[in-house]
Tab-separated table of C-alpha atoms in Angstrom:
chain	number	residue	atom	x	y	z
A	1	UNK	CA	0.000	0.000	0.000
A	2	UNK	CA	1.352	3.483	-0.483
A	3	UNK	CA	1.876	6.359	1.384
A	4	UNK	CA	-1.101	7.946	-0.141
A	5	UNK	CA	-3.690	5.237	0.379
A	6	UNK	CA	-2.695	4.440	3.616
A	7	UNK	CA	-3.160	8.204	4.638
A	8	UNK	CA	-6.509	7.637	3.291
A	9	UNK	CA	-7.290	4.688	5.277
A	10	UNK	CA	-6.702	6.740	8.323
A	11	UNK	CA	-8.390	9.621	7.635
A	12	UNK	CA	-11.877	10.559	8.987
A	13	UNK	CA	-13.363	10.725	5.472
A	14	UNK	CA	-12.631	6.913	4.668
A	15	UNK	CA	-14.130	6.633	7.991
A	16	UNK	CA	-17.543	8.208	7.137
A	17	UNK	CA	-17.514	6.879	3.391
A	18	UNK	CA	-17.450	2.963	5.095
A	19	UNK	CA	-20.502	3.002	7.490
A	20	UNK	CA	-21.777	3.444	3.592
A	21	UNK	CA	-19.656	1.258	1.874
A	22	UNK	CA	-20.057	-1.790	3.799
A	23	UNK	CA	-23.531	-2.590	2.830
A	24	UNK	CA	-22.645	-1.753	-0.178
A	25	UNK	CA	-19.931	-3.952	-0.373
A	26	UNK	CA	-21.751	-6.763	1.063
A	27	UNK	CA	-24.949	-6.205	-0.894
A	28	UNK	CA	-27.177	-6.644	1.714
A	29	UNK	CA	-26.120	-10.181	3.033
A	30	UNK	CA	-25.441	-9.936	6.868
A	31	UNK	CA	-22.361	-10.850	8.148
A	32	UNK	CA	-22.321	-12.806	10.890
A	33	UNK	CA	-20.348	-15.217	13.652
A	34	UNK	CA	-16.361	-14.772	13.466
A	35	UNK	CA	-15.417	-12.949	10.334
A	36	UNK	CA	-12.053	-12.491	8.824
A	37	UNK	CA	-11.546	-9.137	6.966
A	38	UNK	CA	-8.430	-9.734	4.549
A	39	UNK	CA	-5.988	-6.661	4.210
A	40	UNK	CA	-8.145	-4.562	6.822
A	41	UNK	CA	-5.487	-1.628	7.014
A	42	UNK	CA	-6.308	0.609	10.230
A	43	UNK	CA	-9.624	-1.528	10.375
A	44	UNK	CA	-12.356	1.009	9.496
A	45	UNK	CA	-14.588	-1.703	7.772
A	46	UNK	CA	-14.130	-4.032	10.652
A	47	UNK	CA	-15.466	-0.994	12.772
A	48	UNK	CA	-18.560	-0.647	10.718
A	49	UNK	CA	-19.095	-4.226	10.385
A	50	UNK	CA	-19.274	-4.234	14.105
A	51	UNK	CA	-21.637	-2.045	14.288
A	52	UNK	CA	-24.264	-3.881	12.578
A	53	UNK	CA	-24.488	-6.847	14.782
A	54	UNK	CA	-23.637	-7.124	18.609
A	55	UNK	CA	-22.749	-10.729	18.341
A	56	UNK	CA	-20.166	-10.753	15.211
A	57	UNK	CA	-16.329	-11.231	16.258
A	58	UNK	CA	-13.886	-9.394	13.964
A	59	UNK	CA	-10.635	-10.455	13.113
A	60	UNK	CA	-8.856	-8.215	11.245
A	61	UNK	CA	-5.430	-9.116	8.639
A	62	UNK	CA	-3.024	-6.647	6.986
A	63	UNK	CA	0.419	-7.518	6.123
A	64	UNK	CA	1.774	-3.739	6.778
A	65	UNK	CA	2.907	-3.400	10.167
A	66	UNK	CA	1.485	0.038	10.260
A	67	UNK	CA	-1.711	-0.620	9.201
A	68	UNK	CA	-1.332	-3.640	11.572
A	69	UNK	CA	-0.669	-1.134	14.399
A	70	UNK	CA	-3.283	1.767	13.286
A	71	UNK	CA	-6.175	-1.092	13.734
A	72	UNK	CA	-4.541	-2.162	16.804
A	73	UNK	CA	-4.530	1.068	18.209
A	74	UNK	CA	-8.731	1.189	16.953
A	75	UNK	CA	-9.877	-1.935	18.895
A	76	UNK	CA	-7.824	-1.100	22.238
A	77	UNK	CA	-10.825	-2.376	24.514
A	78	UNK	CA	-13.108	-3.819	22.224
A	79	UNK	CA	-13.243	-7.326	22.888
A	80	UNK	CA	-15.204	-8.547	19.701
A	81	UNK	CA	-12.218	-7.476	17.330
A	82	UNK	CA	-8.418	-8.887	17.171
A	83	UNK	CA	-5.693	-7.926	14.754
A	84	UNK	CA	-2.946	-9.812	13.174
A	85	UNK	CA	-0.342	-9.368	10.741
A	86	UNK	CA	-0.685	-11.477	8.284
A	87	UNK	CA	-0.259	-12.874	4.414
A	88	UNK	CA	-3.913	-13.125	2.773
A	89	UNK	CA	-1.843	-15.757	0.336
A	90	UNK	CA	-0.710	-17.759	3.656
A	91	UNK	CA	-3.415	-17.290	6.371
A	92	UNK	CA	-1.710	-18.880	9.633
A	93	UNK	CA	-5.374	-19.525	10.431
A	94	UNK	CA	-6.761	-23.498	10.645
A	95	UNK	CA	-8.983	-24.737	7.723
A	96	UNK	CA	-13.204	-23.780	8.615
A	97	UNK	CA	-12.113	-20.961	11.224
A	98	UNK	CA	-14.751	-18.414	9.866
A	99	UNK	CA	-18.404	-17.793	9.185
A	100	UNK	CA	-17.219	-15.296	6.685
A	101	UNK	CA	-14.119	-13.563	4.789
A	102	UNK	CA	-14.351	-10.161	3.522
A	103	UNK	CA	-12.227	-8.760	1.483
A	104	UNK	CA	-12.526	-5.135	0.713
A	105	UNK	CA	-11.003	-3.580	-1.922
A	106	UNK	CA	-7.732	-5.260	-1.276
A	107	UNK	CA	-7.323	-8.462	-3.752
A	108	UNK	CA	-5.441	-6.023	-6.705
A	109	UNK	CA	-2.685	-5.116	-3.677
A	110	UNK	CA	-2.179	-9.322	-3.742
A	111	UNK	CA	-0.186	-10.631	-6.649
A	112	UNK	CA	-1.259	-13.623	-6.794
A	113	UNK	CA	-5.204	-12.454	-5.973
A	114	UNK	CA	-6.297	-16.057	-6.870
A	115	UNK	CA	-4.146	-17.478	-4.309
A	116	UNK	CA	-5.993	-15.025	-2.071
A	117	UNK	CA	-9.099	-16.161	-2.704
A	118	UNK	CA	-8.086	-20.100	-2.394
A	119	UNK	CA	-6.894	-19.076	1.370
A	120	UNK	CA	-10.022	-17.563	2.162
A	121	UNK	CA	-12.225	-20.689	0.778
A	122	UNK	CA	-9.783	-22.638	2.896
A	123	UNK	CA	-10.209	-21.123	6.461
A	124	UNK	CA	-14.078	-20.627	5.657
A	125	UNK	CA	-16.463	-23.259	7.051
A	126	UNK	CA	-18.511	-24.877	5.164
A	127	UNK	CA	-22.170	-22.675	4.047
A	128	UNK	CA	-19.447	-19.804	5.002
A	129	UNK	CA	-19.433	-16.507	2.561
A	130	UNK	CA	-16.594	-14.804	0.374
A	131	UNK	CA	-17.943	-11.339	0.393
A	132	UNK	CA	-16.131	-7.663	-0.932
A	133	UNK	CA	-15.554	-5.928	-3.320
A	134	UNK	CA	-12.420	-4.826	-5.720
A	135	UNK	CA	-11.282	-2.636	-8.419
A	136	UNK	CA	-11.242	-4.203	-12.588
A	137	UNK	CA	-8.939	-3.817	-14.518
A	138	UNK	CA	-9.354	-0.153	-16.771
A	139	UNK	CA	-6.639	2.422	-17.970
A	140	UNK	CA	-8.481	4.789	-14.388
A	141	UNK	CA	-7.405	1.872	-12.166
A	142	UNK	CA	-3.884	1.535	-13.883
A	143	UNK	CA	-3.114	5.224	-14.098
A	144	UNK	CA	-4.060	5.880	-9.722
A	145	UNK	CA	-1.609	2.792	-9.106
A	146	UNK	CA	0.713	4.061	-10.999
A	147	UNK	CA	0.675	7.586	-9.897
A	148	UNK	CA	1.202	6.584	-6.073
A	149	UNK	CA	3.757	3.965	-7.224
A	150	UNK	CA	1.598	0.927	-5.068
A	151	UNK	CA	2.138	-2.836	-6.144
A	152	UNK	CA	-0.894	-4.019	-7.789
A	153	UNK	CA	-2.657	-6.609	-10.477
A	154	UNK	CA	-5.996	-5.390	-10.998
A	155	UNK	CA	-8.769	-8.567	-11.774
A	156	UNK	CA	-9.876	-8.490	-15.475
A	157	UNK	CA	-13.596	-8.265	-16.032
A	158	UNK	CA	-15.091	-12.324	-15.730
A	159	UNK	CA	-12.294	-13.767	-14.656
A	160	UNK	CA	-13.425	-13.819	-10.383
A	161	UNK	CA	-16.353	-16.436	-11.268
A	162	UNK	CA	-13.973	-19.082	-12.236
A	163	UNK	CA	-11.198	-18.607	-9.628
A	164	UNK	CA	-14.241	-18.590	-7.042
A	165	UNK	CA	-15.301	-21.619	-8.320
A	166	UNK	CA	-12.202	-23.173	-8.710
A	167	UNK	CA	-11.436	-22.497	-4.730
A	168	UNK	CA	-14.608	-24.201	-3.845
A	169	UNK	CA	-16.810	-21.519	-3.602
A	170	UNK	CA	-20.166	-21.094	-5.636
A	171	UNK	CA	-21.027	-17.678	-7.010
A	172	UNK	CA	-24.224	-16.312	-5.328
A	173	UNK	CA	-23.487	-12.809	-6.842
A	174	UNK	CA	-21.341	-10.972	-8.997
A	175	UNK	CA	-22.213	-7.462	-9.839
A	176	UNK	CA	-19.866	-4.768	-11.868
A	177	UNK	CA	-20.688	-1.256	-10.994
A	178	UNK	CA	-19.858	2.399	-11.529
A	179	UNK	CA	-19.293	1.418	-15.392
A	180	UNK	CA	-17.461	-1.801	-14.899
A	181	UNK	CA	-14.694	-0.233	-12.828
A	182	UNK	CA	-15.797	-2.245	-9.890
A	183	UNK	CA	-16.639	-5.744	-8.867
A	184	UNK	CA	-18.917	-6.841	-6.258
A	185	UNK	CA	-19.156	-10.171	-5.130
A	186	UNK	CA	-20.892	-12.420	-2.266
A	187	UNK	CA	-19.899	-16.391	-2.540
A	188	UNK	CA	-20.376	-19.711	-0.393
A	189	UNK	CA	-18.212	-22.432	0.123
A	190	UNK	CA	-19.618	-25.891	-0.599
């Protein structure tokens, strides 16, 4: 993540602009039980996925140790939410630890995104949802990455559906949106 984005993450806007985004995001489905939030930064979506059910438990991921520290710093005292630091392409979580992974605009920072979303199949439970939301591939998406100099591989337009399926997951919903610039989806694992 760069400099710029992670200022972002911090900053009170992002903060306001998730309460939104995260049904959104989601598309309505409720997330529930123990849910793992993939690349969570400073852990603004974990907040407002919190907030919309006093019985979900948060864990929140990010493999920069800043962002790892800014949602640290977040949940001091909040019981329902822990933090690690940690690889979304090597979760050090057991296989069927979550009722959900959500991954929120994140899977273009990874790589190897499909080895992402093979991870997140593997520590969901089975009936368990895949839920988020990322950026397509388009010359916009290219030319911001490139500006702020941030590692990226953006997810060309119908190529999610078969690495969901291929992971074990079955497609529930996949919807582009703000002219095909962005990809919504919700899956289950088998």
């Amino acid at each position: 993540m760069s400099l710029k984005e992670a200022s972002f993450c911090r900053s009170r806007t992002w903060r306001r602009l998730a309460r939104r985004i995260a049904p959104w995001a989601t598309q309505g489905v409720p997330l529930t039980g123990n849910v793992l939030e993939l690349g969570g930064g400073s852990g603004t979506m974990a907040e407002a996925i919190l907030r919309t059910d006093p019985q979900v438990r948060v864990t929140v991921t990010d493999i920069d140790p800043a962002m790892v520290r800014a949602a640290q710093e977040r949940f001091v005292g909040c019981p329902r939410a822990t933090v690690h630091r940690a690889d979304a392409t090597r979760l050090p979580y057991d296989d069927e630890s979550f009722d959900t992974v959500a991954s929120f605009l994140m899977l273009h920072h990874v790589l190897e995104w499909e080895t992402a979303v093979t991870e997140a199949a593997r520590v969901l439970r089975p009936d368990g949802l895949f839920v988020g939301y990322d950026l397509v591939a388009s010359r916009p998406a290219s030319w911001v990455h490139r500006i702020d100099g941030s590692a990226y591989r953006l997810i060309e337009q119908a190529t999610l559906e078969p690495v969901l399926a291929r992971a074990g997951l079955d497609v529930l919903a996949v919807r582009y949106a703000f002219f095909g610039l962005v990809v919504r989806f919700v899956a289950r694992k088998r």
